[in-house]
Coordinates of C-alpha atoms and ligand atoms in Angstrom, one line a residue:
M19 CA 55.7 -20.7 55.7
P20 CA 56.5 -17.2 54.3
L21 CA 57.3 -17.2 50.6
T22 CA 60.3 -15.5 49.0
I23 CA 60.5 -15.3 45.2
V24 CA 63.8 -15.2 43.3
I25 CA 63.7 -14.3 39.6
L26 CA 66.7 -15.1 37.6
A27 CA 67.3 -12.4 34.9
A28 CA 71.0 -12.1 34.5
G29 CA 71.3 -13.9 31.2
Q30 CA 72.7 -11.9 28.2
G31 CA 70.3 -13.3 25.6
K32 CA 72.9 -13.2 22.8
R33 CA 70.6 -15.0 20.4
M34 CA 68.2 -12.1 20.4
R35 CA 70.7 -10.2 18.3
S36 CA 69.4 -7.0 19.9
D37 CA 70.8 -4.1 21.8
L38 CA 68.0 -4.5 24.3
P39 CA 68.6 -6.9 27.2
K40 CA 66.6 -10.1 26.7
V41 CA 64.3 -9.6 29.7
L42 CA 63.3 -6.2 28.4
Q43 CA 62.2 -7.5 25.0
P44 CA 58.5 -6.7 24.7
L45 CA 55.7 -9.3 25.1
A46 CA 52.3 -7.7 24.5
G47 CA 54.0 -4.3 24.7
R48 CA 55.6 -4.9 28.1
P49 CA 59.1 -6.2 29.1
L50 CA 59.2 -10.0 29.6
L51 CA 60.5 -9.5 33.1
S52 CA 57.5 -7.3 34.0
H53 CA 55.1 -10.2 33.1
V54 CA 57.1 -12.5 35.5
I55 CA 57.1 -9.9 38.3
A56 CA 53.3 -9.4 37.9
T57 CA 52.7 -13.1 38.2
A58 CA 55.1 -13.3 41.2
Q59 CA 53.1 -10.4 42.9
E60 CA 49.9 -12.4 42.5
L61 CA 51.3 -14.9 45.0
E62 CA 51.7 -12.1 47.6
P63 CA 55.2 -13.2 48.6
S64 CA 57.0 -11.5 51.5
S65 CA 59.6 -10.4 49.0
I66 CA 60.7 -10.6 45.4
H67 CA 64.4 -10.6 44.5
V68 CA 65.5 -10.1 40.9
V69 CA 69.0 -11.3 40.0
Y70 CA 70.3 -9.1 37.2
G71 CA 73.5 -9.2 35.3
H72 CA 76.6 -7.1 34.8
G73 CA 75.7 -4.1 32.7
G74 CA 72.1 -4.8 33.5
E75 CA 71.6 -1.2 34.8
R76 CA 69.2 -0.8 31.9
V77 CA 67.0 -3.5 33.3
R78 CA 66.9 -1.8 36.7
D79 CA 66.2 1.5 35.2
A80 CA 63.4 0.2 33.0
L81 CA 61.6 -1.3 35.9
A82 CA 62.6 1.3 38.5
A83 CA 59.0 1.8 39.6
T84 CA 58.6 -1.9 40.5
P85 CA 58.8 -2.7 44.2
V86 CA 61.4 -5.5 44.1
S87 CA 64.8 -5.9 45.5
W88 CA 67.6 -6.0 43.0
V89 CA 70.5 -8.4 43.4
L90 CA 73.6 -8.0 41.2
Q91 CA 75.2 -11.2 39.8
A92 CA 78.4 -9.7 38.4
E93 CA 79.5 -12.8 36.6
Q94 CA 77.2 -15.4 35.3
L95 CA 78.6 -18.6 36.9
G96 CA 75.4 -20.6 36.6
T97 CA 71.8 -20.8 37.9
G98 CA 72.9 -22.1 41.3
H99 CA 75.3 -19.2 41.7
A100 CA 72.5 -16.8 40.6
V101 CA 70.1 -18.0 43.3
A102 CA 73.0 -17.9 45.9
Q103 CA 73.4 -14.2 45.3
A104 CA 69.9 -13.6 46.7
M105 CA 70.2 -15.9 49.7
P106 CA 71.8 -13.4 52.1
Q107 CA 68.5 -11.5 52.0
V108 CA 66.3 -14.5 52.6
D109 CA 65.2 -15.8 56.1
D110 CA 65.8 -19.4 57.0
G111 CA 62.2 -19.9 57.7
D112 CA 61.0 -19.0 54.2
L113 CA 60.2 -21.1 51.2
V114 CA 62.1 -20.0 48.1
L115 CA 60.4 -20.1 44.7
V116 CA 62.8 -19.7 41.7
L117 CA 61.4 -18.1 38.5
Y118 CA 63.0 -17.0 35.3
G119 CA 62.8 -13.6 33.6
D120 CA 62.6 -15.2 30.2
V121 CA 59.7 -17.6 31.0
P122 CA 56.9 -15.1 31.0
L123 CA 53.7 -17.2 30.6
I124 CA 53.9 -19.2 33.8
R125 CA 50.5 -19.0 35.6
A126 CA 50.0 -18.0 39.2
A127 CA 47.6 -21.0 39.6
T128 CA 50.4 -23.4 38.7
L129 CA 52.8 -21.7 41.0
R130 CA 50.3 -21.9 43.9
Q131 CA 50.1 -25.6 43.4
L132 CA 53.8 -25.9 43.3
V133 CA 54.2 -23.9 46.5
A134 CA 51.6 -26.0 48.2
A135 CA 53.6 -29.1 47.4
A136 CA 56.7 -27.7 49.1
G137 CA 57.5 -27.4 52.9
P138 CA 60.2 -27.3 55.5
K139 CA 61.3 -30.8 54.5
N140 CA 59.9 -30.9 50.9
V141 CA 61.2 -29.6 47.6
A142 CA 58.7 -29.1 44.7
L143 CA 59.8 -29.2 41.1
L144 CA 57.9 -28.2 38.0
T145 CA 58.5 -30.5 35.1
V146 CA 57.2 -30.7 31.6
E147 CA 56.5 -33.6 29.2
L148 CA 58.0 -32.7 25.8
D149 CA 57.9 -34.2 22.3
D150 CA 61.4 -32.8 21.8
P151 CA 63.2 -32.2 25.1
A152 CA 66.4 -30.9 23.3
G153 CA 68.1 -28.2 25.4
Y154 CA 66.3 -29.1 28.7
G155 CA 67.7 -30.8 31.7
R156 CA 66.2 -34.3 32.1
I157 CA 64.3 -35.6 35.1
V158 CA 65.7 -38.9 36.2
R159 CA 63.3 -41.0 38.2
N160 CA 63.9 -44.4 39.9
A161 CA 61.8 -47.6 39.2
R162 CA 59.2 -46.4 41.7
G163 CA 58.8 -43.1 39.8
Q164 CA 60.6 -41.0 42.4
V165 CA 62.7 -38.1 41.2
Q166 CA 66.4 -38.9 41.7
R167 CA 68.2 -36.0 40.0
I168 CA 68.3 -33.7 37.1
V169 CA 70.9 -34.2 34.4
E170 CA 71.7 -31.3 32.1
E171 CA 71.6 -32.2 28.4
K172 CA 75.3 -31.5 27.9
D173 CA 76.2 -33.9 30.7
A174 CA 73.7 -36.6 29.7
P175 CA 74.5 -39.9 28.2
A176 CA 72.3 -41.1 25.3
R177 CA 70.1 -43.2 27.7
V178 CA 69.2 -40.1 29.7
R179 CA 68.8 -37.9 26.6
R180 CA 65.9 -40.2 25.6
I181 CA 63.9 -39.1 28.7
R182 CA 61.2 -36.8 27.6
E183 CA 60.4 -35.3 31.0
G184 CA 62.2 -32.0 31.1
N185 CA 63.1 -29.6 33.9
T186 CA 61.3 -26.3 33.6
G187 CA 63.8 -24.8 36.1
V188 CA 61.0 -23.6 38.3
M189 CA 61.2 -25.0 41.8
V190 CA 60.4 -24.3 45.5
A191 CA 62.8 -25.2 48.3
P192 CA 63.0 -24.4 52.0
A193 CA 65.5 -21.6 52.4
K194 CA 67.5 -23.3 55.2
L195 CA 68.2 -26.4 53.2
L196 CA 68.7 -24.5 49.9
R197 CA 71.3 -22.3 51.5
R198 CA 73.3 -25.3 52.6
W199 CA 73.0 -27.1 49.3
L200 CA 73.9 -24.0 47.2
A201 CA 77.1 -23.6 49.2
R202 CA 78.1 -27.2 48.3
L203 CA 77.6 -26.9 44.5
R204 CA 80.6 -27.6 42.3
A205 CA 81.3 -26.7 38.7
N206 CA 82.6 -30.1 37.8
N207 CA 80.3 -30.5 34.8
A208 CA 80.3 -30.0 31.0
Q209 CA 79.6 -26.3 31.2
G210 CA 81.8 -25.5 34.2
E211 CA 78.8 -23.9 35.9
L212 CA 77.2 -24.0 39.3
Y213 CA 73.9 -25.8 38.4
L214 CA 70.9 -25.1 40.6
T215 CA 69.6 -28.4 39.3
D216 CA 72.2 -30.3 41.3
I217 CA 70.4 -29.6 44.6
I218 CA 67.8 -32.2 43.6
A219 CA 70.3 -35.1 44.0
M220 CA 71.4 -33.5 47.3
A221 CA 67.9 -33.4 48.6
V222 CA 67.3 -37.1 47.6
K223 CA 70.5 -38.1 49.4
E224 CA 69.3 -36.4 52.6
K225 CA 65.9 -38.1 52.2
V226 CA 64.2 -34.8 51.6
K227 CA 61.1 -35.4 49.6
V228 CA 61.1 -34.1 46.0
A229 CA 57.6 -33.5 44.7
P230 CA 57.3 -33.3 41.0
L231 CA 54.4 -31.3 39.4
A232 CA 53.9 -31.6 35.6
A233 CA 53.0 -28.4 33.9
E234 CA 49.6 -28.6 32.1
S235 CA 51.1 -27.5 28.8
P236 CA 54.6 -26.9 27.4
G237 CA 53.4 -23.4 26.3
E238 CA 53.2 -22.2 29.9
V239 CA 56.9 -22.9 30.6
L240 CA 58.4 -21.9 27.3
G241 CA 61.7 -20.0 27.8
I242 CA 62.6 -17.3 25.3
N243 CA 66.0 -17.3 23.8
D244 CA 65.5 -15.8 20.3
K245 CA 63.0 -13.8 18.3
A246 CA 61.3 -16.9 16.9
Q247 CA 60.5 -18.0 20.5
L248 CA 59.4 -14.5 21.4
A249 CA 56.9 -14.5 18.5
A250 CA 55.7 -18.0 19.5
V251 CA 55.1 -16.8 23.1
E252 CA 53.4 -13.7 21.8
A253 CA 51.0 -16.0 19.8
I254 CA 50.2 -18.1 22.9
Y255 CA 49.6 -14.9 24.9
R256 CA 47.3 -13.5 22.2
A257 CA 45.4 -16.8 22.1
R258 CA 45.0 -16.8 25.9
R259 CA 43.6 -13.3 25.9
A260 CA 41.2 -14.0 23.0
E261 CA 40.0 -17.2 24.7
A262 CA 39.2 -15.2 27.9
L263 CA 37.1 -12.7 25.8
L264 CA 35.2 -15.6 24.1
T265 CA 34.5 -17.0 27.5
A266 CA 33.2 -13.6 28.6
G267 CA 30.7 -13.7 25.8
V268 CA 32.4 -11.4 23.3
T269 CA 32.0 -12.2 19.6
L270 CA 35.4 -12.3 17.9
V271 CA 35.3 -12.6 14.1
D272 CA 38.8 -14.3 14.3
P273 CA 40.3 -15.0 17.7
A274 CA 43.8 -15.2 16.0
R275 CA 43.5 -11.6 14.9
I276 CA 43.0 -9.6 18.1
D277 CA 45.7 -8.3 20.5
V278 CA 44.8 -7.5 24.0
R279 CA 47.9 -6.0 25.5
G280 CA 46.4 -4.6 28.7
T281 CA 43.2 -4.9 30.6
L282 CA 40.0 -5.1 28.6
A283 CA 36.7 -4.9 30.4
V284 CA 33.7 -5.7 28.3
G285 CA 29.9 -5.5 28.6
R286 CA 27.4 -7.9 27.1
D287 CA 27.2 -8.7 23.4
V288 CA 30.3 -6.9 22.3
Q289 CA 31.5 -7.6 18.8
I290 CA 35.1 -7.2 17.6
D291 CA 36.2 -7.5 14.0
V292 CA 39.7 -8.5 12.9
N293 CA 43.0 -6.8 13.5
V294 CA 42.0 -4.8 16.5
I295 CA 44.7 -3.9 19.2
F296 CA 43.8 -2.9 22.7
E297 CA 46.4 -1.3 24.9
G298 CA 46.4 -0.2 28.5
T299 CA 43.0 -0.2 30.3
V300 CA 40.1 -0.2 27.9
R301 CA 36.4 -0.5 28.8
L302 CA 33.7 -1.4 26.3
G303 CA 30.0 -1.1 27.2
D304 CA 27.2 -3.3 26.2
R305 CA 26.6 -4.0 22.5
V306 CA 29.7 -2.0 21.5
R307 CA 30.9 -3.0 18.0
I308 CA 34.5 -2.4 16.9
G309 CA 35.3 -2.6 13.2
P310 CA 38.5 -4.0 11.7
N311 CA 41.9 -2.4 12.0
C312 CA 41.4 -0.2 15.1
V313 CA 43.9 0.6 17.8
I314 CA 42.3 1.5 21.1
R315 CA 44.4 2.6 24.0
E316 CA 43.4 3.7 27.6
S317 CA 39.8 4.5 26.6
E318 CA 36.2 4.0 27.5
I319 CA 33.5 3.4 25.0
G320 CA 29.8 3.5 26.0
D321 CA 26.9 1.2 25.3
D322 CA 25.7 0.8 21.7
T323 CA 28.5 2.8 20.2
E324 CA 29.9 1.6 16.9
V325 CA 33.5 2.1 15.9
F326 CA 33.8 1.7 12.1
P327 CA 37.0 0.5 10.5
N328 CA 40.5 2.0 10.8
C329 CA 40.2 4.2 13.9
V330 CA 42.9 5.1 16.4
I331 CA 41.5 6.0 19.8
D332 CA 43.9 7.1 22.5
R333 CA 42.8 8.2 26.0
A334 CA 39.3 9.1 25.0
T335 CA 36.0 8.8 26.8
I336 CA 33.3 8.0 24.2
G337 CA 29.7 8.1 25.3
P338 CA 26.9 5.7 24.4
A339 CA 25.3 5.4 21.0
C340 CA 28.1 7.2 19.2
H341 CA 29.3 6.6 15.6
I342 CA 33.0 6.7 15.3
G343 CA 34.9 6.6 12.0
P344 CA 35.8 5.1 9.6
F345 CA 39.3 6.6 9.8
A346 CA 38.8 8.8 12.9
R347 CA 41.6 9.6 15.2
F348 CA 41.4 10.6 18.8
R349 CA 44.5 11.9 20.5
P350 CA 44.5 12.2 24.3
S351 CA 41.8 13.8 26.5
S352 CA 38.6 13.9 24.6
K353 CA 35.2 13.3 25.9
L354 CA 32.1 12.6 23.8
A355 CA 28.5 12.7 25.2
R356 CA 25.7 10.4 24.0
G357 CA 25.0 10.1 20.3
V358 CA 28.0 12.0 18.9
H359 CA 29.1 11.2 15.4
V360 CA 32.8 11.7 14.5
G361 CA 33.5 10.5 11.0
N362 CA 36.0 10.1 8.2
F363 CA 39.4 11.7 8.6
V364 CA 38.4 13.7 11.6
E365 CA 41.1 14.3 14.3
V366 CA 40.0 15.1 17.8
K367 CA 42.4 16.2 20.5
N368 CA 41.6 17.4 24.1
S369 CA 38.0 18.4 23.1
V370 CA 34.6 17.9 24.5
L371 CA 31.6 17.2 22.2
G372 CA 28.1 17.5 23.6
E373 CA 25.1 15.2 23.1
G374 CA 24.1 14.6 19.5
S375 CA 26.9 16.8 17.9
K376 CA 28.3 15.8 14.6
S377 CA 31.6 16.2 12.8
N378 CA 31.5 13.8 9.9
H379 CA 34.3 14.7 7.5
L380 CA 37.9 16.0 7.2
T381 CA 38.1 18.1 10.3
Y382 CA 40.5 19.0 13.1
L383 CA 39.0 19.7 16.5
G384 CA 41.7 20.6 19.0
D385 CA 41.2 22.2 22.4
A386 CA 37.5 22.7 21.5
V387 CA 34.5 22.8 23.8
I388 CA 31.5 21.9 21.7
G389 CA 28.0 22.0 23.0
A390 CA 25.0 19.8 22.1
R391 CA 23.5 19.3 18.6
V392 CA 26.3 21.2 16.9
N393 CA 27.0 20.4 13.3
V394 CA 30.6 20.9 12.2
G395 CA 30.9 21.0 8.4
A396 CA 33.5 19.2 6.3
G397 CA 36.9 20.7 6.3
T398 CA 36.5 22.8 9.5
V399 CA 39.7 23.5 11.5
T400 CA 40.0 24.9 15.0
C401 CA 43.1 26.9 14.7
N402 CA 44.3 26.3 18.2
Y403 CA 48.0 27.0 17.9
D404 CA 49.6 30.3 17.0
G405 CA 53.1 28.8 17.0
V406 CA 53.6 29.4 20.7
N407 CA 50.4 29.0 22.7
K408 CA 47.4 26.8 22.5
S409 CA 43.9 28.4 22.7
Q410 CA 40.4 27.2 23.1
T411 CA 37.5 27.3 20.7
H412 CA 34.0 27.3 22.1
I413 CA 31.1 26.3 19.9
D414 CA 27.8 26.6 21.8
D415 CA 24.6 24.4 21.6
G416 CA 22.9 24.1 18.2
A417 CA 25.5 26.0 16.2
F418 CA 26.1 25.2 12.6
I419 CA 29.6 25.6 11.2
G420 CA 29.7 25.8 7.4
S421 CA 32.2 23.7 5.5
G422 CA 35.8 24.9 5.1
S423 CA 35.7 27.3 8.1
M424 CA 38.8 28.3 10.1
L425 CA 37.9 29.1 13.7
V426 CA 40.9 31.0 15.0
A427 CA 41.2 30.5 18.7
P428 CA 40.5 31.9 21.2
V429 CA 37.1 32.3 19.8
R430 CA 33.4 31.5 20.6
V431 CA 30.6 30.7 18.3
G432 CA 27.3 31.6 20.0
A433 CA 24.4 29.2 20.5
R434 CA 22.4 28.4 17.3
A435 CA 24.7 30.7 15.3
T436 CA 25.4 29.7 11.7
I437 CA 28.9 30.3 10.1
G438 CA 28.9 30.6 6.4
A439 CA 31.1 28.2 4.5
G440 CA 34.7 29.2 3.9
S441 CA 34.8 31.8 6.7
V442 CA 37.8 32.6 8.7
I443 CA 36.4 33.5 12.1
T444 CA 38.7 35.5 14.3
R445 CA 36.1 37.2 16.6
D446 CA 33.3 35.8 18.7
T447 CA 30.1 35.4 16.8
P448 CA 26.6 36.2 18.3
P449 CA 24.0 33.6 18.9
D450 CA 21.1 32.9 16.5
K451 CA 22.7 34.9 13.6
L452 CA 24.5 34.1 10.3
T453 CA 28.1 35.2 10.4
L454 CA 30.3 34.9 7.4
E455 CA 33.6 36.2 6.2
R456 CA 34.2 35.9 2.5
A457 CA 35.8 37.9 -0.3
Q458 CA 33.6 39.1 -3.2
Q459 CA 33.2 36.6 -6.0
V460 CA 34.2 38.1 -9.3
T461 CA 33.9 36.9 -12.9
I462 CA 36.4 38.2 -15.5
D463 CA 34.8 38.8 -18.9
G464 CA 36.9 38.1 -22.0
W465 CA 39.5 36.0 -20.0
Q466 CA 41.2 33.3 -22.1
R467 CA 42.9 30.1 -21.0
P468 CA 46.6 30.1 -21.8
T469 CA 47.6 27.9 -24.7
K470 CA 50.7 25.7 -25.0
K471 CA 53.7 27.6 -26.3
A472 CA 55.2 26.1 -29.5
Ligands
UD1_2 C1 68.2 -24.3 32.7 C2 68.3 -25.6 33.6 C3 67.7 -26.8 32.8 C4 66.3 -26.4 32.4 C5 66.3 -25.1 31.6 C6 64.9 -24.7 31.3 C7 70.2 -25.4 35.1 C8 71.6 -25.8 35.3 N1 69.6 -25.9 34.0 O1 69.1 -24.6 31.7 O2 67.7 -27.9 33.6 O3 65.8 -27.5 31.6 O4 66.9 -24.1 32.3 O5 64.9 -23.6 30.4 O6 69.6 -24.7 35.9 N2 70.8 -17.2 34.7 C9 71.3 -16.3 35.5 N3 72.6 -16.3 35.9 C10 73.4 -17.4 35.6 C11 72.9 -18.3 34.7 C12 71.6 -18.3 34.3 O7 70.6 -15.3 35.9 O8 74.6 -17.3 36.0 C13 69.4 -17.2 34.2 C14 69.3 -16.9 32.7 O9 69.2 -15.5 32.5 C15 68.1 -17.7 32.4 C16 68.0 -18.8 33.4 O10 68.8 -18.4 34.5 O11 66.9 -16.9 32.5 C17 68.4 -20.1 32.8 O12 69.7 -20.1 32.5 P1 70.3 -20.8 31.2 O13 71.8 -20.7 31.2 O14 69.5 -20.5 30.0 O15 70.0 -22.3 31.6 P2 69.7 -23.5 30.6 O16 71.0 -24.0 30.1 O17 68.6 -23.2 29.7
CA3 CA1 67.7 -21.3 28.7

């Protein structure tokens, strides 16, 4: 049967104490809701409907690029009412899977199992065994272990509260039956809401089979209501990503101190030290070593390259066998060939460095095209900005830039040219020659140091 997914995301999330709607709170740098949508997409459903709340325009705007259909639930009258808002857009022949915008760790594999247990005459329900089921609806089974109904905690007598099997809220039901059941929901309960959970008793009454599936771990179905739960889920997410890296053969000095917030592709024998954050799509070649305290975003790092501690690398392509840092910063659009060294307190932006070139200390390289085997001395600045326009600096193969030089762009340093230390270079320099620009050094005879006035 075709699958339709309905994601409930209309809740306010008051306990977040935040101006940002709950489902937009970030997990691994992305809105909670976008994690759920990504998992939903893995199931390749015929459509995804997101039920959003009054004033939730911000939610729609934040995820405007996501191909889902948006359904407004103007008033939050309960989970059953929320699902009902999406039903006009759902075909009778579909299976409907209900997910939650604030339950972001649910795995596609679990959902596939759940969907497989549902059918035209079957409802499937994801449950979870909990040490402390407080706050959850309880799954009531009969003597033969068959699910009879779900009782919300606020409506539950003590005997039911003692049940430790909780309702995750995630379920799959055939659209045709679901539509009929939703229309019959009544708000005659402790919260005065239309409970989605009441459809289970209706199914049982009509002899529709309810297939329970127990979630593998409570972590997967954790709902987020406050910042403490958000942090707990972030920790679980972090651990999952670290574990996947370990499985892939990466050496992690401490799996609890690495954050993979995007897609990280790794070669063989990669080593990653503590407190490293990866964002966006990052690719590390074979035998790459990353030192502690680095942030690496949307970048590629070639085989055998070592990144020393405290580097920030953003949208750079770094070749093989390079030495980066400590304390190097790459701003977007830089490309390094093989064997390049970029060292301490060097900032590189929108620049190309050819094979074997070195810039080891205290330097700014912006909009620079640097050839092979160039040596850039300490304290060199490519003066690429005149306050209005950006200009390029070219440094050709084998050139040597003396320390403390200002290269005022647009300018070109010829191949194998040497620039004397402390020069301000404003015109192109010829290849193979020494060019320098320097005031005469003078010594004042008979000069005396000032003395402290009485
Ligand atoms: C719900 C379940 C409970 C389950 C628990 C798991 C019901 C009646 N109860 O309880 O059995 O154990 O989830 O966490 O379903 N929402 C809307 N519109 C509404 C109401 C809710 O979109 O009108 C969304 C919320 O944003 C939230 C989700 O549905 O993401 C759950 O709603 P909530 O009110 O938190 O339900 P619980 O009381 O936690
Ligand atoms: Ca809840």
